[in-house]
Rosetta silent file (secondary structure, phi, psi, omega in degrees, C-alpha in Angstrom):
SEQUENCE: MTQWNLFMAFIRVSLLGYGGGPAAIPLLYKEVVDRYKWLTDDEFSDILALANTLPGPIATKMAGYIGRRVGGTVGLMNAVLATIVPTIILLIVLLSVLGSLSDEPWVQGMTAAVVPVVGVLLLVLTWQFIKKAKGTLGLLVTALLSFASLLIIEWLGIHPGIVIALLLGAALLRRDDPKKGAGTQ
SCORE:     score description
SCORE:     0.000 S_00000001
   1 L     0.000  -33.457 -179.889   -7.374    4.482  -19.789 S_00000001
   2 H   -62.499  -42.547 -179.509   -9.252    6.044  -16.846 S_00000001
   3 H   -64.460  -39.694  178.095  -10.253    2.633  -15.459 S_00000001
   4 H   -63.757  -43.452  178.450   -6.670    1.402  -15.744 S_00000001
   5 H   -64.399  -39.608  176.304   -5.400    4.524  -13.952 S_00000001
   6 H   -60.582  -47.517 -179.660   -8.029    4.090  -11.235 S_00000001
   7 H   -59.989  -47.405 -177.903   -7.003    0.483  -10.753 S_00000001
   8 H   -65.609  -39.947 -179.658   -3.287    1.315  -10.615 S_00000001
   9 H   -62.444  -46.949 -175.313   -3.789    4.264   -8.261 S_00000001
  10 H   -79.291  -28.144  176.482   -5.803    2.297   -5.730 S_00000001
  11 H   -73.360  -32.884  174.936   -3.794   -0.912   -5.935 S_00000001
  12 H   -62.908  -44.254  179.288   -0.606    1.101   -5.265 S_00000001
  13 H   -63.189  -42.174 -178.582   -2.263    2.612   -2.196 S_00000001
  14 H   -64.332  -41.937 -176.333   -3.477   -0.801   -1.070 S_00000001
  15 H   -79.949  -27.589 -176.307   -0.087   -2.488   -1.436 S_00000001
  16 H  -102.879  -12.540 -177.783    2.024    0.359   -0.037 S_00000001
  17 L   -83.638   60.537 -177.065   -0.308    1.718    2.650 S_00000001
  18 L   -72.832  128.407  178.484    1.008   -0.518    5.366 S_00000001
  19 L   118.999    8.624  176.092   -0.481    0.237    8.770 S_00000001
  20 L    99.222 -178.091 -175.220   -4.192    0.533    8.017 S_00000001
  21 H   -56.470  -50.508 -179.329   -6.498    3.137    6.540 S_00000001
  22 H   -59.535  -32.276  178.711   -5.004    6.254    8.151 S_00000001
  23 H   -70.321  -22.571 -178.555   -1.546    5.221    6.912 S_00000001
  24 H   -84.402  -15.886 -174.722   -2.934    5.001    3.384 S_00000001
  25 H   -59.423  -47.790  178.611   -4.352    8.547    3.341 S_00000001
  26 H   -60.632  -36.061  177.962   -1.092   10.317    2.361 S_00000001
  27 H   -68.303  -39.453  178.278   -0.570    7.796   -0.452 S_00000001
  28 H   -63.442  -42.121  177.278   -4.140    8.268   -1.609 S_00000001
  29 H   -58.743  -45.933 -179.664   -3.649   12.031   -1.621 S_00000001
  30 H   -57.653  -42.312 -177.231   -0.500   11.617   -3.713 S_00000001
  31 H   -72.744  -52.426 -169.189   -2.364    9.524   -6.290 S_00000001
  32 H   -84.836  -24.416  179.729   -5.692   11.352   -6.646 S_00000001
  33 H  -100.303  -53.203 -174.793   -4.565   14.965   -6.092 S_00000001
  34 H   -77.056  -51.303 -172.612   -0.906   15.134   -7.142 S_00000001
  35 H   -77.698  -57.570 -172.595   -0.562   12.449   -9.805 S_00000001
  36 L   -95.806  -15.032  178.266   -3.924   12.185  -11.574 S_00000001
  37 L    56.728   40.543  176.691   -5.496   15.492  -10.461 S_00000001
  38 L   -78.159  -24.788 -179.543   -8.931   13.925  -10.074 S_00000001
  39 L  -133.937  153.493  170.320   -9.577   16.106   -6.996 S_00000001
  40 L   -84.426  170.676  178.459   -8.431   19.473   -5.720 S_00000001
  41 H   -59.798  -43.077  179.532   -6.845   19.783   -2.307 S_00000001
  42 H   -65.881  -41.553  178.595  -10.094   21.173   -0.857 S_00000001
  43 H   -61.951  -43.173  178.964  -12.207   18.424   -2.400 S_00000001
  44 H   -61.433  -43.099  179.842   -9.893   15.787   -0.962 S_00000001
  45 H   -63.190  -40.981  178.588  -10.086   17.400    2.485 S_00000001
  46 H   -63.514  -44.893 -179.792  -13.898   17.494    2.342 S_00000001
  47 H   -64.689  -41.102  178.967  -14.113   13.839    1.317 S_00000001
  48 H   -62.546  -43.635 -179.947  -11.629   12.848    4.014 S_00000001
  49 H   -63.447  -44.253 -179.846  -13.576   14.720    6.695 S_00000001
  50 H   -67.767  -41.536  179.724  -16.878   13.152    5.673 S_00000001
  51 H   -63.204  -32.268  178.521  -15.373    9.674    5.349 S_00000001
  52 H   -67.627  -28.343 -177.379  -13.961   10.002    8.877 S_00000001
  53 H   -84.125  -17.394 -177.986  -17.413   10.590   10.317 S_00000001
  54 L   -92.633  150.758  178.745  -19.015    7.555    8.692 S_00000001
  55 L   -71.300  154.836  176.221  -18.601    4.003    9.969 S_00000001
  56 L   108.137  168.914 -178.778  -16.359    1.558    8.118 S_00000001
  57 L   -64.854  129.905 -173.255  -12.810    1.493    6.736 S_00000001
  58 H   -67.220  -39.333 -177.602  -11.802    4.920    5.481 S_00000001
  59 H   -64.428  -37.436 -179.809   -9.692    3.757    2.532 S_00000001
  60 H   -70.155  -41.084  178.755  -12.569    1.681    1.161 S_00000001
  61 H   -62.936  -44.494 -179.013  -15.090    4.492    1.551 S_00000001
  62 H   -67.623  -37.661  177.027  -12.812    6.960   -0.189 S_00000001
  63 H   -61.247  -43.266 -179.852  -12.025    4.463   -2.961 S_00000001
  64 H   -62.873  -46.145 -178.491  -15.736    3.958   -3.582 S_00000001
  65 H   -66.893  -49.625 -176.624  -16.520    7.655   -3.731 S_00000001
  66 H   -65.939  -40.351  178.387  -13.514    8.674   -5.800 S_00000001
  67 H   -60.619  -42.816  178.686  -13.896    5.681   -8.110 S_00000001
  68 H   -66.826  -41.165 -179.214  -17.544    6.542   -8.771 S_00000001
  69 H   -64.535  -39.573 -177.041  -16.761   10.198   -9.305 S_00000001
  70 H   -83.187  -40.387 -171.968  -13.955    9.477  -11.762 S_00000001
  71 H  -129.943   19.709  178.701  -15.288    6.403  -13.545 S_00000001
  72 H    70.198 -156.787 -177.508  -18.982    5.934  -12.683 S_00000001
  73 H   -64.498  -39.068  177.188  -20.291    2.670  -11.290 S_00000001
  74 H   -64.149  -39.663  177.510  -17.563    0.638  -12.994 S_00000001
  75 H   -64.373  -38.332  176.229  -14.987    2.992  -11.512 S_00000001
  76 H   -58.446  -51.571 -178.659  -16.513    2.526   -8.065 S_00000001
  77 H   -64.932  -39.864  179.695  -16.218   -1.268   -8.302 S_00000001
  78 H   -59.951  -50.685 -177.335  -12.765   -1.010   -9.871 S_00000001
  79 H   -67.004  -40.931  179.860  -11.362    1.233   -7.139 S_00000001
  80 H   -66.397  -44.012  178.813  -12.935   -0.733   -4.272 S_00000001
  81 H   -63.761  -40.863  178.082  -11.708   -4.058   -5.646 S_00000001
  82 H   -64.469  -26.228  179.688   -8.205   -2.644   -6.190 S_00000001
  83 H   -80.606  -40.374 -171.172   -8.279   -1.469   -2.571 S_00000001
  84 H   -99.298  -30.595 -174.092   -9.522   -4.617   -0.850 S_00000001
  85 H   -63.426  -45.422  179.622   -8.518   -7.626   -2.966 S_00000001
  86 H   -58.859  -41.007 -178.514   -4.720   -7.409   -2.442 S_00000001
  87 H   -72.617  -32.402  176.071   -5.084   -7.219    1.327 S_00000001
  88 H   -64.140  -44.953  179.308   -7.626  -10.046    1.397 S_00000001
  89 H   -62.540  -45.524  178.840   -5.229  -12.275   -0.558 S_00000001
  90 H   -62.403  -40.456  179.323   -2.297  -11.312    1.688 S_00000001
  91 H   -62.716  -44.884  179.674   -4.380  -11.923    4.820 S_00000001
  92 H   -62.706  -45.629 -178.766   -5.448  -15.383    3.643 S_00000001
  93 H   -64.493  -49.101 -177.134   -1.885  -16.358    2.707 S_00000001
  94 H   -64.612  -42.471  179.928   -0.291  -14.991    5.893 S_00000001
  95 H   -68.989  -32.780  175.662   -2.885  -16.489    8.231 S_00000001
  96 H   -65.176  -43.974  178.933   -2.614  -19.860    6.460 S_00000001
  97 H   -65.278  -47.464 -179.743    1.163  -19.830    6.884 S_00000001
  98 H   -64.504  -36.633  178.870    0.966  -18.665   10.502 S_00000001
  99 H   -63.763  -39.232 -179.777   -1.764  -21.218   11.255 S_00000001
 100 H   -74.473  -20.342 -179.944    0.358  -24.104    9.986 S_00000001
 101 L  -110.611   16.385 -171.835    3.333  -22.880   12.038 S_00000001
 102 L   -64.138  -21.422  179.254    1.419  -21.776   15.144 S_00000001
 103 L   -83.670  -10.840  179.785    3.121  -24.355   17.397 S_00000001
 104 L   -71.063  133.681 -178.572    6.594  -23.051   16.549 S_00000001
 105 H   -58.293  -36.473 -178.329    8.077  -21.008   19.400 S_00000001
 106 H   -68.115  -32.182  177.360    9.277  -18.247   17.073 S_00000001
 107 H   -71.972  -41.030  177.803    5.741  -17.811   15.688 S_00000001
 108 H   -62.403  -40.904  177.589    4.264  -17.716   19.206 S_00000001
 109 H   -66.097  -38.770 -179.796    6.842  -15.104   20.190 S_00000001
 110 H   -65.808  -44.770 -179.940    6.200  -13.081   17.074 S_00000001
 111 H   -68.497  -34.088  177.293    2.417  -13.000   17.614 S_00000001
 112 H   -68.423  -35.333 -178.862    2.887  -12.140   21.300 S_00000001
 113 H   -70.207  -23.864 -179.534    5.238   -9.297   20.369 S_00000001
 114 H   -73.142  -29.886 -175.069    2.642   -7.774   18.055 S_00000001
 115 H   -57.083  -49.062  178.261    0.096   -7.342   20.881 S_00000001
 116 H   -62.775  -34.243  178.955    1.892   -4.427   22.631 S_00000001
 117 H   -65.177  -43.526  177.662    2.422   -2.686   19.301 S_00000001
 118 H   -63.508  -38.868  177.217   -1.284   -2.946   18.511 S_00000001
 119 H   -59.620  -42.934  178.576   -2.013   -1.658   22.017 S_00000001
 120 H   -64.762  -42.955  178.571    0.141    1.413   21.397 S_00000001
 121 H   -59.955  -40.385  179.120   -1.544    2.028   18.041 S_00000001
 122 H   -68.749  -37.021  176.325   -4.945    1.879   19.735 S_00000001
 123 H   -63.291  -43.079  178.800   -3.773    4.253   22.484 S_00000001
 124 H   -61.724  -44.136  178.637   -2.548    6.732   19.892 S_00000001
 125 H   -63.250  -41.395  178.030   -5.871    6.496   18.068 S_00000001
 126 H   -61.008  -44.465  179.499   -7.752    6.944   21.368 S_00000001
 127 H   -61.397  -40.620  178.204   -5.710   10.021   22.180 S_00000001
 128 H   -63.326  -40.701  177.956   -6.474   11.488   18.748 S_00000001
 129 H   -64.626  -42.685 -179.714  -10.208   10.889   19.287 S_00000001
 130 H   -64.467  -42.113  177.988  -10.094   12.498   22.742 S_00000001
 131 H   -61.712  -41.246  179.999   -8.233   15.542   21.389 S_00000001
 132 H   -66.263  -44.436  179.373  -10.783   15.903   18.598 S_00000001
 133 H   -64.876  -39.835  179.717  -13.724   15.539   21.006 S_00000001
 134 H   -61.841  -37.957  179.117  -12.154   18.018   23.452 S_00000001
 135 H   -66.732  -29.265 -178.322  -11.873   20.580   20.668 S_00000001
 136 H   -93.874  -46.369 -173.074  -15.563   20.215   19.857 S_00000001
 137 H   -97.123  -20.519 -173.180  -17.219   19.403   23.196 S_00000001
 138 L    95.310  162.341 -174.375  -14.771   20.827   25.712 S_00000001
 139 H   -66.596  -45.260 -174.971  -12.710   19.025   28.331 S_00000001
 140 H   -64.610  -48.878 -179.602  -15.435   18.441   30.934 S_00000001
 141 H   -63.825  -41.381  178.276  -18.034   16.970   28.561 S_00000001
 142 H   -61.159  -45.462  179.788  -15.377   14.833   26.865 S_00000001
 143 H   -64.219  -42.757  179.621  -14.168   13.498   30.222 S_00000001
 144 H   -65.239  -44.800  179.053  -17.713   12.800   31.436 S_00000001
 145 H   -65.267  -38.018  178.279  -18.726   11.048   28.210 S_00000001
 146 H   -63.885  -46.829 -178.850  -15.505    9.019   28.198 S_00000001
 147 H   -66.139  -43.226  179.079  -15.970    7.917   31.797 S_00000001
 148 H   -63.369  -40.589  178.471  -19.687    7.155   31.328 S_00000001
 149 H   -63.814  -41.049  177.760  -18.916    5.132   28.175 S_00000001
 150 H   -60.276  -46.696  179.380  -16.256    3.160   30.042 S_00000001
 151 H   -60.660  -49.028 -174.982  -18.713    2.372   32.835 S_00000001
 152 H   -66.213  -43.690 -175.006  -21.540    1.402   30.508 S_00000001
 153 H   -78.274  -48.362 -173.579  -19.468   -0.681   28.094 S_00000001
 154 H   -83.631  -44.210 -174.379  -16.970   -2.367   30.405 S_00000001
 155 H   -89.905  -34.471  177.992  -18.779   -2.696   33.728 S_00000001
 156 L   -91.879  -15.041  176.030  -22.393   -3.003   32.620 S_00000001
 157 L    74.184   23.147  177.439  -21.527   -4.999   29.506 S_00000001
 158 L   -77.802  136.623 -178.833  -23.703   -2.936   27.145 S_00000001
 159 L   -61.836  137.013 -179.671  -22.692   -3.332   23.489 S_00000001
 160 H   -57.874  -33.146  179.084  -20.784   -0.264   22.142 S_00000001
 161 H   -61.911  -36.228  178.270  -23.142   -0.068   19.145 S_00000001
 162 H   -68.665  -40.683  179.563  -26.080    0.492   21.491 S_00000001
 163 H   -63.605  -44.422  179.467  -24.194    3.242   23.343 S_00000001
 164 H   -64.039  -42.811  179.428  -23.293    4.975   20.068 S_00000001
 165 H   -62.499  -40.496  178.585  -26.898    4.695   18.794 S_00000001
 166 H   -64.749  -42.225  178.584  -28.212    6.196   22.045 S_00000001
 167 H   -64.405  -41.809  177.854  -25.737    9.095   21.856 S_00000001
 168 H   -64.058  -40.785  177.342  -26.626    9.780   18.219 S_00000001
 169 H   -63.390  -42.682  178.685  -30.334    9.700   19.112 S_00000001
 170 H   -63.621  -40.173  179.577  -29.790   12.073   22.027 S_00000001
 171 H   -65.626  -37.873  178.982  -27.818   14.453   19.804 S_00000001
 172 H   -68.337  -38.455 -179.527  -30.587   14.455   17.192 S_00000001
 173 H   -73.122  -27.613 -174.925  -33.274   15.131   19.790 S_00000001
 174 L   -99.368   21.845  179.952  -31.247   17.878   21.485 S_00000001
 175 L   -53.584  137.710  179.199  -30.441   19.896   18.367 S_00000001
 176 L   -67.319  139.621  177.552  -29.927   23.527   19.264 S_00000001
 177 L   -83.502  118.109 -177.645  -32.757   25.821   18.288 S_00000001
 178 H   -62.349  -30.210  179.327  -31.325   28.565   16.003 S_00000001
 179 H   -67.789  -35.605 -178.756  -34.039   31.021   17.146 S_00000001
 180 H   -63.174  -42.404 -179.616  -33.022   30.510   20.767 S_00000001
 181 H   -69.178  -34.254 -177.147  -29.392   31.505   20.043 S_00000001
 182 H   -70.111  -31.006 -177.483  -30.410   34.570   17.967 S_00000001
 183 H   -75.906  -18.680 -176.732  -32.527   36.049   20.767 S_00000001
 184 L   -89.136   -8.342 -176.418  -29.731   36.052   23.303 S_00000001
 185 L   -89.656    0.000    0.000  -27.300   38.199   21.303 S_00000001
């Protein structure tokens, strides 16, 4: 029964979480905390925070972790498949239909109209990242890192993955020394 409940919980989130991973989080919370009580509110918040820091789609990462925790390795595969298979099937069907009708003016207009909406979604996401970084790093460091990243990625053409790897390496090398902070108080 647990595997069936895992499958139903994650397929509901996958089919109803329209708008990407962040849009699916409230539905996921409803299923795993409210309905099935597999996690407490604090556990869900911890998993969400950690999943946000790791690369990759958040809904898939959370499905894998929660599925494994609730149902072992089979639960992991069950939850991940219930999360990704419906959207893969829908993507294949929709792109096949749109591809066969791509010369139709209404399809061209529809795809052109989606571009500004996606742009707004990306702006909103960017603003959320900047607010989060400002809270941790401060306004000046956030502004300098944002501007430097823009220069390096857009004008110098350096791949974003290289910039992120360099920043992570610099952060690891520059870890604050706990003894240094204790002596100044």
